[in-house]
CSV table of C-alpha atoms and ligand atoms in Angstrom, one decimal:
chain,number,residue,atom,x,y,z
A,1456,UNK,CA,18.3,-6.8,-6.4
A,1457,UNK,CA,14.9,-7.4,-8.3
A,1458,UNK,CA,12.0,-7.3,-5.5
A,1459,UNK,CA,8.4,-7.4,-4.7
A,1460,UNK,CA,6.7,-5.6,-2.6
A,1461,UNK,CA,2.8,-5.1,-1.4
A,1462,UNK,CA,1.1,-1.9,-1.8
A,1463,UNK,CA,-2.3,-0.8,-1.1
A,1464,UNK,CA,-3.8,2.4,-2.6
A,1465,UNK,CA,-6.5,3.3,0.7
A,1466,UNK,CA,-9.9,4.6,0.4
A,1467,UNK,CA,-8.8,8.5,0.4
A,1468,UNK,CA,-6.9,8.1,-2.7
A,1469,UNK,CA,-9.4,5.8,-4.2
A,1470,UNK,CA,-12.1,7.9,-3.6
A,1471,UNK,CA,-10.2,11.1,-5.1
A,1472,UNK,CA,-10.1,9.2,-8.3
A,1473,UNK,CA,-6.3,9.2,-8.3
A,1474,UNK,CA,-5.3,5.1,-9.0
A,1475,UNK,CA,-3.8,6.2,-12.6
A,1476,UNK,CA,-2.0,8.9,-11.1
A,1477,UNK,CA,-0.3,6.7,-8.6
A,1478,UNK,CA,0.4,4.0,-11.2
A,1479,UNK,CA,1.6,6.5,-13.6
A,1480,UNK,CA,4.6,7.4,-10.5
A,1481,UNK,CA,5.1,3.9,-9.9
A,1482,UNK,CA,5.6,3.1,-13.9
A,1483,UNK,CA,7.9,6.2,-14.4
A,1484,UNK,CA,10.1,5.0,-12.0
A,1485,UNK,CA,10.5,1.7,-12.8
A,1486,UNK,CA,8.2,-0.7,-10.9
A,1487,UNK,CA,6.2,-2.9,-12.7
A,1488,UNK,CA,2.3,-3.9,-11.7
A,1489,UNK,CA,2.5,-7.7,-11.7
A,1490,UNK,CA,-0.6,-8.5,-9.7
A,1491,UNK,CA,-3.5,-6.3,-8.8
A,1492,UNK,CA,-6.8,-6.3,-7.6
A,1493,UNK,CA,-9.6,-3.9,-6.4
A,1494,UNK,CA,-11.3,-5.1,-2.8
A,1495,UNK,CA,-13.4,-3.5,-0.4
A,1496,UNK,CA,-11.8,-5.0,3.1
A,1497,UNK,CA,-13.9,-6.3,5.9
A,1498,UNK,CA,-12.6,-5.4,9.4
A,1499,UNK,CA,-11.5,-9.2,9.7
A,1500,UNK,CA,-9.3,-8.8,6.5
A,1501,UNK,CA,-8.1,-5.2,7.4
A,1502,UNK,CA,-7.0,-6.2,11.1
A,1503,UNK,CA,-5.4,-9.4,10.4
A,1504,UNK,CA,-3.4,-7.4,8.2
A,1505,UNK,CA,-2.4,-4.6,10.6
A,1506,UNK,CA,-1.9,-7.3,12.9
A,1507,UNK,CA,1.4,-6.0,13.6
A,1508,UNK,CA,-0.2,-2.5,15.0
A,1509,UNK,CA,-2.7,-4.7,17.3
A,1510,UNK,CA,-1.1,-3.0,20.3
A,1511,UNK,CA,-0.9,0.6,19.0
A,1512,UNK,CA,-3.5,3.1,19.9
A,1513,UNK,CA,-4.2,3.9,16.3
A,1514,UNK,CA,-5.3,0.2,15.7
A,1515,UNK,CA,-9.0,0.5,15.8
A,1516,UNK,CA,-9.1,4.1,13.6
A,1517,UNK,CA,-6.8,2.4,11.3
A,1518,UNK,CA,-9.2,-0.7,10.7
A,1519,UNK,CA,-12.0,1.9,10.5
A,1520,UNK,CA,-10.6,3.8,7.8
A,1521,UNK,CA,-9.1,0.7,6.0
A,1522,UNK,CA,-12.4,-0.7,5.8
A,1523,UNK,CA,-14.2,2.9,5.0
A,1524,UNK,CA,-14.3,2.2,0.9
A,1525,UNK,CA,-12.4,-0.1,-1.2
A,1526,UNK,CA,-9.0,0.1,-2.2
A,1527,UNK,CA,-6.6,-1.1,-5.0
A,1528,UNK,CA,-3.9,-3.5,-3.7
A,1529,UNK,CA,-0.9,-4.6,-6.0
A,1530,UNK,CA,2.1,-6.1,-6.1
A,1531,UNK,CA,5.3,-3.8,-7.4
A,1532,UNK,CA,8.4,-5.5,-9.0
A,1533,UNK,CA,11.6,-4.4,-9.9
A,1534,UNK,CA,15.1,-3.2,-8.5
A,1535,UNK,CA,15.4,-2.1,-4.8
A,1536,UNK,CA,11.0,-2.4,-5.3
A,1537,UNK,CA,10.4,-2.0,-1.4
A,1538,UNK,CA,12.7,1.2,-0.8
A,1539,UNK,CA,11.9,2.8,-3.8
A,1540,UNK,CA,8.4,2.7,-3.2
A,1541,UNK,CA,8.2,3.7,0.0
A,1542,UNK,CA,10.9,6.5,-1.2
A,1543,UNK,CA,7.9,7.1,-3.9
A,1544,UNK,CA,5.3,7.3,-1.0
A,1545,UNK,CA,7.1,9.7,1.3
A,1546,UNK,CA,6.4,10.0,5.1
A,1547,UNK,CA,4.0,8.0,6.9
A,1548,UNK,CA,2.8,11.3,7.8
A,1549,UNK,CA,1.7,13.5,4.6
A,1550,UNK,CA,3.0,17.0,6.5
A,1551,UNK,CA,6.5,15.4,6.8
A,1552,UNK,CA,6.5,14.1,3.3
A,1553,UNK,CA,9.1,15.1,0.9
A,1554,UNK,CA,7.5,17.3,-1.9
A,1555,UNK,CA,6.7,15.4,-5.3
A,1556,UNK,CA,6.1,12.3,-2.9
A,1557,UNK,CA,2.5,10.4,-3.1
A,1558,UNK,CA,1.9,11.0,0.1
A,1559,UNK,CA,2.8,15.7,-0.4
A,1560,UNK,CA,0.7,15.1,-3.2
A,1561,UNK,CA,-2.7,13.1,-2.5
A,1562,UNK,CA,-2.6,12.5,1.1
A,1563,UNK,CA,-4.5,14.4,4.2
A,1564,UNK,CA,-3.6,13.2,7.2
A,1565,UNK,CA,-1.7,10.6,9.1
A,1566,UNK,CA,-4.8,8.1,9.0
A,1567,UNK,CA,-6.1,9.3,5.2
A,1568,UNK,CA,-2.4,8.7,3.8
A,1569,UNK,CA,-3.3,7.4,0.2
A,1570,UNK,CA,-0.5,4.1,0.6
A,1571,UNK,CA,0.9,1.5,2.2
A,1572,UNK,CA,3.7,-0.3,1.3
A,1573,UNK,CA,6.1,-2.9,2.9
A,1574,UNK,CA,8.5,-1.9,4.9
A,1575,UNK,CA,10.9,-4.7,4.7
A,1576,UNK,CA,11.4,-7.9,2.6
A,1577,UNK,CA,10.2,-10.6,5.3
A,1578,UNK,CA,6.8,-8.2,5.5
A,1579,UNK,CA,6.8,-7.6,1.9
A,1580,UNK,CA,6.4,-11.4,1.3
A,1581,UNK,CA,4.0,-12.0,3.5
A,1582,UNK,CA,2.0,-9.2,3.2
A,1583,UNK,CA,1.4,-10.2,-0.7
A,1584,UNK,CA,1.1,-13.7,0.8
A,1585,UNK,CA,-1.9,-13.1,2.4
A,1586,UNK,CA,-3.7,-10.4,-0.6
A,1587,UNK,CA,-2.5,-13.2,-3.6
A,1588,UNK,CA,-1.9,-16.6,-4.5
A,1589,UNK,CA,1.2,-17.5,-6.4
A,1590,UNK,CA,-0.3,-18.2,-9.0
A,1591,UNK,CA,-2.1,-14.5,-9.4
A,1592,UNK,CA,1.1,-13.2,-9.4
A,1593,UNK,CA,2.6,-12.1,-13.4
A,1594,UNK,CA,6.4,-11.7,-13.3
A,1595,UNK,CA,8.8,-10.8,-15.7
A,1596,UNK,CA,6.4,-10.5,-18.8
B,1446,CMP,P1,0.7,2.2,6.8
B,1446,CMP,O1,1.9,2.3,6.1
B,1446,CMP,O2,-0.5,1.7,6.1
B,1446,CMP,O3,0.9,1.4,8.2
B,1446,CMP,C1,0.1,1.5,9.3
B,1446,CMP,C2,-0.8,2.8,9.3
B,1446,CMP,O4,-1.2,3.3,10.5
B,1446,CMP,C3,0.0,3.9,8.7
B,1446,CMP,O5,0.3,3.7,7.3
B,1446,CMP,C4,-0.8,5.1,9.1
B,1446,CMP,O6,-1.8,5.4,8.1
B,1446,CMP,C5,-1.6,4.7,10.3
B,1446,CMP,N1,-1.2,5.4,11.5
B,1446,CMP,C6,-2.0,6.2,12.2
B,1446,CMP,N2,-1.3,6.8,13.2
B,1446,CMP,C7,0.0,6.3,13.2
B,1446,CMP,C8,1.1,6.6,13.9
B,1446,CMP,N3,1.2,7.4,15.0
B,1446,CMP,N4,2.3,6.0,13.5
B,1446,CMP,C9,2.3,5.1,12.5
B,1446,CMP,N5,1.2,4.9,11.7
B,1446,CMP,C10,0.0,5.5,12.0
């Protein structure tokens, strides 16, 4: 089926110069940028949405990092969007990555790991939810 899903280039990959690169994988391999925007997150923005990781004991570093440099947050459309994206990003952690993977390519470390992307549809529509308005959002055209 035709999806959406939220991804977020992080401040490693941003500061490596390497947003066309990324968008050049996701266009090659059919998913379309319909919303996009460049922000620099405040530790209020970045741990309300890590929420979900509140509890984990990588919470803090991963608010720190998030909020390190700006990043480039988009929305991704088309078939099977959320698994192919995060079959595009590879392993959370870059060393277990799949070669050719975003993650092989650009990312350092479990923390520094270029992407996120929704892992599921109910997170997928909140997660864009909360970055943009419906009515920032360009579909189909
Ligand atoms: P992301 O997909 O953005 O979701 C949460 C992030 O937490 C994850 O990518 C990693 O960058 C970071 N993280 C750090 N340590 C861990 C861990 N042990 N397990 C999962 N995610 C981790």
């Amino acid at each position: 089926a035709i999806e959406r899903t939220l991804s977020i280039i992080k401040p490693d990959a941003v500061a490596k110069n390497v947003i066309g690169k990324i968008y050049s994988r996701f266009e090659t391999n059919g998913l379309k940028v319909i919303a996009a925007k460049m922000a620099w997150l405040s530790a209020q923005e970045a741990g309300e949405f890590y929420a979900v990781h509140k509890a984990r004991p990588f919470y803090a570093d991963l608010v720190k990092f998030m909020t390190s440099g700006p990043v480039m947050i988009q929305v991704l459309e088309g078939e099977d969007a959320i698994a192919k994206n995060r079959d595009l990003m590879g392993a959370t952690d870059p060393k277990k990555a799949a070669p050719g993977t975003i993650r092989a390519d650009f990312a350092e470390s479990i923390d520094a790991n270029a992407v996120h992307g929704s892992d599921a549809p109910e997170t997928a529509q909140v997660e864009i939810a909360f970055f943009f308005p419906a009515m920032n959002v360009y579909s189909g055209r």
